[in-house]
mmCIF file of N, CA and C in Angstrom:
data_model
loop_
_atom_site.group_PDB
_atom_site.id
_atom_site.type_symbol
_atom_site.label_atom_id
_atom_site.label_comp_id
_atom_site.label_asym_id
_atom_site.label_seq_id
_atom_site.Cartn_x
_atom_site.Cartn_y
_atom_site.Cartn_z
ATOM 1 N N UNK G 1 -16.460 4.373 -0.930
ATOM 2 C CA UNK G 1 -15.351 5.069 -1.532
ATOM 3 C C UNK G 1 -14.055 4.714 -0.841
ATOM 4 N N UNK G 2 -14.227 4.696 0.371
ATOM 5 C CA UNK G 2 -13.062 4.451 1.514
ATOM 6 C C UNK G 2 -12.137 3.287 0.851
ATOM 7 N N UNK G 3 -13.547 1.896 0.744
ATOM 8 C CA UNK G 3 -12.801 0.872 0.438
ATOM 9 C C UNK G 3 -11.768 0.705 -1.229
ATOM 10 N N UNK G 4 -12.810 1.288 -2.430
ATOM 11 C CA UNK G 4 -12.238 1.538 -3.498
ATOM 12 C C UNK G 4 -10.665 2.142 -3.597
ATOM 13 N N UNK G 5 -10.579 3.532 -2.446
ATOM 14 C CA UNK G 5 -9.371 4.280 -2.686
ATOM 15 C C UNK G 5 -8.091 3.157 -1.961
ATOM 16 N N UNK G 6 -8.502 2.660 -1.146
ATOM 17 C CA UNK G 6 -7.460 1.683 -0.122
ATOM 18 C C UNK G 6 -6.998 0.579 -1.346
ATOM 19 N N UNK G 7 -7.800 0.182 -2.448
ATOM 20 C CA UNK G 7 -7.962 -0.978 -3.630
ATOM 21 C C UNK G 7 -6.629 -0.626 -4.048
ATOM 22 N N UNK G 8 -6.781 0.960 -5.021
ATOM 23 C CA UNK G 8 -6.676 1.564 -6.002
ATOM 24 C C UNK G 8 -5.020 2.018 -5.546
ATOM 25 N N UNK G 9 -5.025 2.256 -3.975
ATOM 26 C CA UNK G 9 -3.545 2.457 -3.648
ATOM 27 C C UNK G 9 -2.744 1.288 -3.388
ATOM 28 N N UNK G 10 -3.102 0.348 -3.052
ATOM 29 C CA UNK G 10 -2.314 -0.900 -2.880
ATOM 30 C C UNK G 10 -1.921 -0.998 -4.548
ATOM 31 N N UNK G 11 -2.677 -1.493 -5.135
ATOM 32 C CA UNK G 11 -2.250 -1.989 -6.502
ATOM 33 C C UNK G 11 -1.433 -1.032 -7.018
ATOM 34 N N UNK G 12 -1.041 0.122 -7.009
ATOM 35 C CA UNK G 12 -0.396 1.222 -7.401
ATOM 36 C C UNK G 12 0.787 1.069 -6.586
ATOM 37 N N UNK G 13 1.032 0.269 -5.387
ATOM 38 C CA UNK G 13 2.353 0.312 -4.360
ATOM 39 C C UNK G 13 2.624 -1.253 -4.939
ATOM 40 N N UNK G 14 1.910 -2.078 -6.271
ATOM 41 C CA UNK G 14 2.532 -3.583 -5.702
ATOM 42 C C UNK G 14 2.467 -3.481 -6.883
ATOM 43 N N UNK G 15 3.947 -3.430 -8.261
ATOM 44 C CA UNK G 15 4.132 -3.246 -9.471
ATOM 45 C C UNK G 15 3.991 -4.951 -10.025
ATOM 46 N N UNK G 16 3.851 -5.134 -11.041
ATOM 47 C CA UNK G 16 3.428 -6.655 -11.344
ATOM 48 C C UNK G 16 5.097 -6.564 -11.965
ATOM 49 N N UNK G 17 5.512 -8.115 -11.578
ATOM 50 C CA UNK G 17 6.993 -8.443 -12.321
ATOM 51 C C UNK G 17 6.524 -9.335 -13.566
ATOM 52 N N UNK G 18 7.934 -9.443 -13.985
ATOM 53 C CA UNK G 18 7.905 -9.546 -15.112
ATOM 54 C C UNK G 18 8.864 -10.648 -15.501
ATOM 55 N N UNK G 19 8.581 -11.527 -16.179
ATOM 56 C CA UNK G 19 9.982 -12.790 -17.015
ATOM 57 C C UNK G 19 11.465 -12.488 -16.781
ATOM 58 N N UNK G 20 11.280 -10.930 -17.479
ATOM 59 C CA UNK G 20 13.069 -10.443 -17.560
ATOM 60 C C UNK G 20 13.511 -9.893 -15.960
ATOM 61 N N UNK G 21 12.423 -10.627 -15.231
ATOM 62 C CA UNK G 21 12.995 -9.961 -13.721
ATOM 63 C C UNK G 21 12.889 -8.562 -13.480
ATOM 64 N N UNK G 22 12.399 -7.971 -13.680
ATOM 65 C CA UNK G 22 11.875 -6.962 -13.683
ATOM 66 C C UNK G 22 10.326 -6.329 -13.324
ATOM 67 N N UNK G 23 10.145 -5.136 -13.236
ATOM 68 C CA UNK G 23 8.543 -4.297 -12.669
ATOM 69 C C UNK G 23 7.810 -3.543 -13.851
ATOM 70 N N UNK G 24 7.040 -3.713 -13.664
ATOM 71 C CA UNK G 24 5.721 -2.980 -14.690
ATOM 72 C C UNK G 24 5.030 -1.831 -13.414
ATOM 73 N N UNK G 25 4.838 -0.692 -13.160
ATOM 74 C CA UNK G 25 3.635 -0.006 -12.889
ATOM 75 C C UNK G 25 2.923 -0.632 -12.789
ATOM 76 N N UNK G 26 1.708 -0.702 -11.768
ATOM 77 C CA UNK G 26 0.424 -0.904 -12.657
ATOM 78 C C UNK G 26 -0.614 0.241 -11.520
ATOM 79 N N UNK G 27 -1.356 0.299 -12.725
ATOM 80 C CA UNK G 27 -2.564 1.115 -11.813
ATOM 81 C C UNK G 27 -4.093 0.873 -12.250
ATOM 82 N N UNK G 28 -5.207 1.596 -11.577
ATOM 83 C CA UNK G 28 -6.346 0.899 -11.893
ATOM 84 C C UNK G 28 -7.215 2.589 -11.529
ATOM 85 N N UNK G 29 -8.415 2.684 -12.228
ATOM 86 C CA UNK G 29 -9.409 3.583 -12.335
ATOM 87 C C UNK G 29 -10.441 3.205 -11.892
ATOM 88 N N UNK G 30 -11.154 3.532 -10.622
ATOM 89 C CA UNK G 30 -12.831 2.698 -10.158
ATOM 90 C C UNK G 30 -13.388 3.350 -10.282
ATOM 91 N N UNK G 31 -15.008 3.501 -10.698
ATOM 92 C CA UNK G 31 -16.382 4.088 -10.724
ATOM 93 C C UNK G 31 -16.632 3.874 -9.621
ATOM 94 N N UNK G 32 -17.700 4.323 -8.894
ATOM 95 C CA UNK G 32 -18.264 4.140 -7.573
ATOM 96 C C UNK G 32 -19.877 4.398 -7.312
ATOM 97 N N UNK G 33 -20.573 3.346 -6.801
ATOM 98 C CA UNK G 33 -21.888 4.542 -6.948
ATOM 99 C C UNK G 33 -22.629 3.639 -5.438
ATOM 100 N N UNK G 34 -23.271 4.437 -4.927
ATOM 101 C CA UNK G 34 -23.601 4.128 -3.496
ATOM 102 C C UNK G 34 -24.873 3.161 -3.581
ATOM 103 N N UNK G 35 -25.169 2.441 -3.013
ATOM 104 C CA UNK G 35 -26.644 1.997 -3.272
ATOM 105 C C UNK G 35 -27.890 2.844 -2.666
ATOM 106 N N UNK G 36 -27.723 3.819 -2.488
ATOM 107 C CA UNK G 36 -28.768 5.039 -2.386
ATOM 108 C C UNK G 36 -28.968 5.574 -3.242
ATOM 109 N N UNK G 37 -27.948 5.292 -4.351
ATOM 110 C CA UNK G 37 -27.282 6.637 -5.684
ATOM 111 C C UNK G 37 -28.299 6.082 -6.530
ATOM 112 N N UNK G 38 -28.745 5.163 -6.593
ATOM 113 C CA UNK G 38 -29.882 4.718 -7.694
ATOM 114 C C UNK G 38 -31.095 4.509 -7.017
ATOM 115 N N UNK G 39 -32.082 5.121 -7.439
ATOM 116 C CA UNK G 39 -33.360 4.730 -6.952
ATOM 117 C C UNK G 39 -34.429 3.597 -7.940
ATOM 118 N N UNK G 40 -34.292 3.725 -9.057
ATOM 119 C CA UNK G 40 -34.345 3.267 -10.333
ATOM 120 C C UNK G 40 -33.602 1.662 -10.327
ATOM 121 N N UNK G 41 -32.988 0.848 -9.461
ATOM 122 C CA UNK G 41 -32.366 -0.393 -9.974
ATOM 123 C C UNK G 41 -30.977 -0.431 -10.130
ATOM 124 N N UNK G 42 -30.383 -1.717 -10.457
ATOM 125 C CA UNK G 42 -29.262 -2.058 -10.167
ATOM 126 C C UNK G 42 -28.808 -1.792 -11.894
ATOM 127 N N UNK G 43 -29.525 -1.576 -12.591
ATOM 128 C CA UNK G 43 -29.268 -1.203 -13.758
ATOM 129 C C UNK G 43 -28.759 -0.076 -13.846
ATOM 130 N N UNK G 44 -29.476 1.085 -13.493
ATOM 131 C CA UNK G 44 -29.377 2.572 -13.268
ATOM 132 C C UNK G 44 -27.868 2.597 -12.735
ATOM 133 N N UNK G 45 -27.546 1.852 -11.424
ATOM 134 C CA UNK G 45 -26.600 1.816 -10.739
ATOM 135 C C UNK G 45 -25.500 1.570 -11.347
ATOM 136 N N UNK G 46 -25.609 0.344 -12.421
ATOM 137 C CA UNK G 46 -24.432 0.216 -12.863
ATOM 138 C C UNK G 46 -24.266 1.469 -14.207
ATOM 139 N N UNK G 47 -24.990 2.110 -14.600
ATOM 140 C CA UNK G 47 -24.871 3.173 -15.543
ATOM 141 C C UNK G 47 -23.920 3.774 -14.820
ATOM 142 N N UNK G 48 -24.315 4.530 -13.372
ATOM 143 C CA UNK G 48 -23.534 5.671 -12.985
ATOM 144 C C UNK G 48 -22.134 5.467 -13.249
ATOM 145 N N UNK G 49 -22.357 3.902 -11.842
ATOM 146 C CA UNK G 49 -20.597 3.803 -11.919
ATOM 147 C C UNK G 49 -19.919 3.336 -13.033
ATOM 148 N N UNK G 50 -19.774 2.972 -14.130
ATOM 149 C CA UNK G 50 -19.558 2.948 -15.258
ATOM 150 C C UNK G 50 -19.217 4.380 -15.964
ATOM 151 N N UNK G 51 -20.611 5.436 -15.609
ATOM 152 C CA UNK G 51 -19.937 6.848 -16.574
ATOM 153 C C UNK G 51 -18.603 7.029 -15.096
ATOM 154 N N UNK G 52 -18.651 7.436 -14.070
ATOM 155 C CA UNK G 52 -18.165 7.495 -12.734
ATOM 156 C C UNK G 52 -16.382 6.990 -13.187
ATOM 157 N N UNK G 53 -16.447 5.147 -13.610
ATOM 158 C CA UNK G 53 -15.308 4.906 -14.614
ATOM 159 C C UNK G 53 -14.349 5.453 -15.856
ATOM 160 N N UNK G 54 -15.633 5.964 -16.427
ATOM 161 C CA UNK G 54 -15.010 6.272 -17.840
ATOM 162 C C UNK G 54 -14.461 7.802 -17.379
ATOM 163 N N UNK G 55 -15.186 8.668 -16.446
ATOM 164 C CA UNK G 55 -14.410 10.196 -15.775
ATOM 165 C C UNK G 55 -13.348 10.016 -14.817
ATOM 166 N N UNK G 56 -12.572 8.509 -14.572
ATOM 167 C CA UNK G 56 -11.991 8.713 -13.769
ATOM 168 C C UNK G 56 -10.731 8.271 -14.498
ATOM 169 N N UNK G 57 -11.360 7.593 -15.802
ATOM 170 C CA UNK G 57 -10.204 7.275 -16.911
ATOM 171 C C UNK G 57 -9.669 8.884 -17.516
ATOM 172 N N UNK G 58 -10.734 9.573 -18.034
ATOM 173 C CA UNK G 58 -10.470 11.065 -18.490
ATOM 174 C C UNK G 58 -9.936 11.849 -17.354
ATOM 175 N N UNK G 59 -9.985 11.868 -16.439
ATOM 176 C CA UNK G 59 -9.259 12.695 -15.726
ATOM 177 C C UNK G 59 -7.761 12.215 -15.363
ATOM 178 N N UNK G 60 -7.546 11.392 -16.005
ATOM 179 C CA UNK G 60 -5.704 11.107 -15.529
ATOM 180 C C UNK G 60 -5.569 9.700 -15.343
ATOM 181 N N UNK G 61 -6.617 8.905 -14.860
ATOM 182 C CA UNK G 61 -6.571 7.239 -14.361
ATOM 183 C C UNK G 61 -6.135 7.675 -13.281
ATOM 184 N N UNK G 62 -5.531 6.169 -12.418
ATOM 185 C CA UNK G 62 -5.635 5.801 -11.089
ATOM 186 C C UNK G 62 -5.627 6.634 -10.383
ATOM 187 N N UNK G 63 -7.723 6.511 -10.271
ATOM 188 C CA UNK G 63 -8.239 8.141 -9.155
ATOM 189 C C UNK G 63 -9.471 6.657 -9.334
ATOM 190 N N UNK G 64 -10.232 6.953 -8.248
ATOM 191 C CA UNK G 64 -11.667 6.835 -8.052
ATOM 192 C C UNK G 64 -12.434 7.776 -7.792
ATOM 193 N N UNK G 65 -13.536 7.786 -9.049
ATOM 194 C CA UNK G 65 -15.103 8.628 -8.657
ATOM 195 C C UNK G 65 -15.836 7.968 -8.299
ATOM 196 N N UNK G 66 -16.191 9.115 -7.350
ATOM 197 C CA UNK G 66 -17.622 8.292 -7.108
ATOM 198 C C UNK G 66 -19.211 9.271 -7.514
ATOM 199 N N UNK G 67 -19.857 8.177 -8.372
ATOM 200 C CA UNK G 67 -21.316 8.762 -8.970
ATOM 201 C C UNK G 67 -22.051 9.669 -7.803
ATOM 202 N N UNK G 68 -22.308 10.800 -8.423
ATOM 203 C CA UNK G 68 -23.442 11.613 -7.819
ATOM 204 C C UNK G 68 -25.110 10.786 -7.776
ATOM 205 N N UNK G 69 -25.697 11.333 -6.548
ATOM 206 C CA UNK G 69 -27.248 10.561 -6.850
ATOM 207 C C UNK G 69 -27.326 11.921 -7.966
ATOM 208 N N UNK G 70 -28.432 11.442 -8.655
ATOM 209 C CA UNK G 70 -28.591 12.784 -9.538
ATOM 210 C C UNK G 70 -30.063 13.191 -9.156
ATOM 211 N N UNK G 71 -30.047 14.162 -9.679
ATOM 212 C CA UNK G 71 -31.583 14.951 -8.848
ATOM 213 C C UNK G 71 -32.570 14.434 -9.620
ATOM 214 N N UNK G 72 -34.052 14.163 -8.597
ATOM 215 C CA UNK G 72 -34.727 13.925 -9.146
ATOM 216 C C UNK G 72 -34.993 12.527 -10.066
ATOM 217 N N UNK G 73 -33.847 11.909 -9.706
ATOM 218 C CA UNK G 73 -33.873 10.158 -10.096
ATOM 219 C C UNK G 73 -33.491 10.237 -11.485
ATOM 220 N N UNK G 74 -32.920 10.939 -12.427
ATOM 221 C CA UNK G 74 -32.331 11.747 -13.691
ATOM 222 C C UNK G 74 -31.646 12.127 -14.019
ATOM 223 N N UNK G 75 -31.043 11.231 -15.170
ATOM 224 C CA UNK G 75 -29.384 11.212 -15.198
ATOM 225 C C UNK G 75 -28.523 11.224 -14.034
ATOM 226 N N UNK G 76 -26.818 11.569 -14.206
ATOM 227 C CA UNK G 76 -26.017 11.187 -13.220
ATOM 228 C C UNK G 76 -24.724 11.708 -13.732
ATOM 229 N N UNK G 77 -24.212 12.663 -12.390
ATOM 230 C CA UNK G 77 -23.180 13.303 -12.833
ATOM 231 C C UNK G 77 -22.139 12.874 -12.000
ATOM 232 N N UNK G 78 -20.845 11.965 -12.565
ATOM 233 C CA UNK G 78 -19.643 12.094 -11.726
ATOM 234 C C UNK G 78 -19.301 12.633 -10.994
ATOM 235 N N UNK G 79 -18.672 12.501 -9.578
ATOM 236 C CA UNK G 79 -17.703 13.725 -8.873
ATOM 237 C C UNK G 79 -16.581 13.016 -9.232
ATOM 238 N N UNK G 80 -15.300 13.621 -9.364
ATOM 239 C CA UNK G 80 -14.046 13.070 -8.677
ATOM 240 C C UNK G 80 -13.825 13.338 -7.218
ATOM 241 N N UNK G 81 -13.627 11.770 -6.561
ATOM 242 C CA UNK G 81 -13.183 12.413 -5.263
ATOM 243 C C UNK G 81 -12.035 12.470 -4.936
ATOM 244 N N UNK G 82 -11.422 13.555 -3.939
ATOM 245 C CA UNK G 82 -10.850 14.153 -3.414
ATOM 246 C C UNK G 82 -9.218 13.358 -2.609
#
């Protein structure tokens, strides 16, 4: 997560220019999922962080979640972190 949020703030401090000389914003939304978080495969894994993505798009964008293990090796619930 550490490394994702350090990603997610640089690119948010370094605006992309532009032809007319000028700045664009830019920002970025990461999923996250631990390699403990799947017990099930790299498949499973990429499910989480993927839903992990799409809740970090619904909650506002440039944020990183990171995937919950989910109990019991079954389904997988986003956190936003903090």
């Amino acid at each position: 997560r550490d490394v994702a949020e350090r990603l997610r703030a640089a690119i948010a401090q370094a605006p992309a220019r532009v032809r007319a000389g000028g700045s664009v914003p830019v920002t970025v939304s990461i999923g996250v999922v631990g390699a403990d978080a799947s017990p099930t495969g790299f498949d499973r894994a990429l499910e989480l962080a993927d839903a992990a993505l799409y809740t970090a798009k619904q909650a506002g964008r440039n944020r990183v979640v990171v995937a919950e293990h989910p109990a019991g090796g079954a389904g997988g619930t986003p956190l936003a972190a903090p």
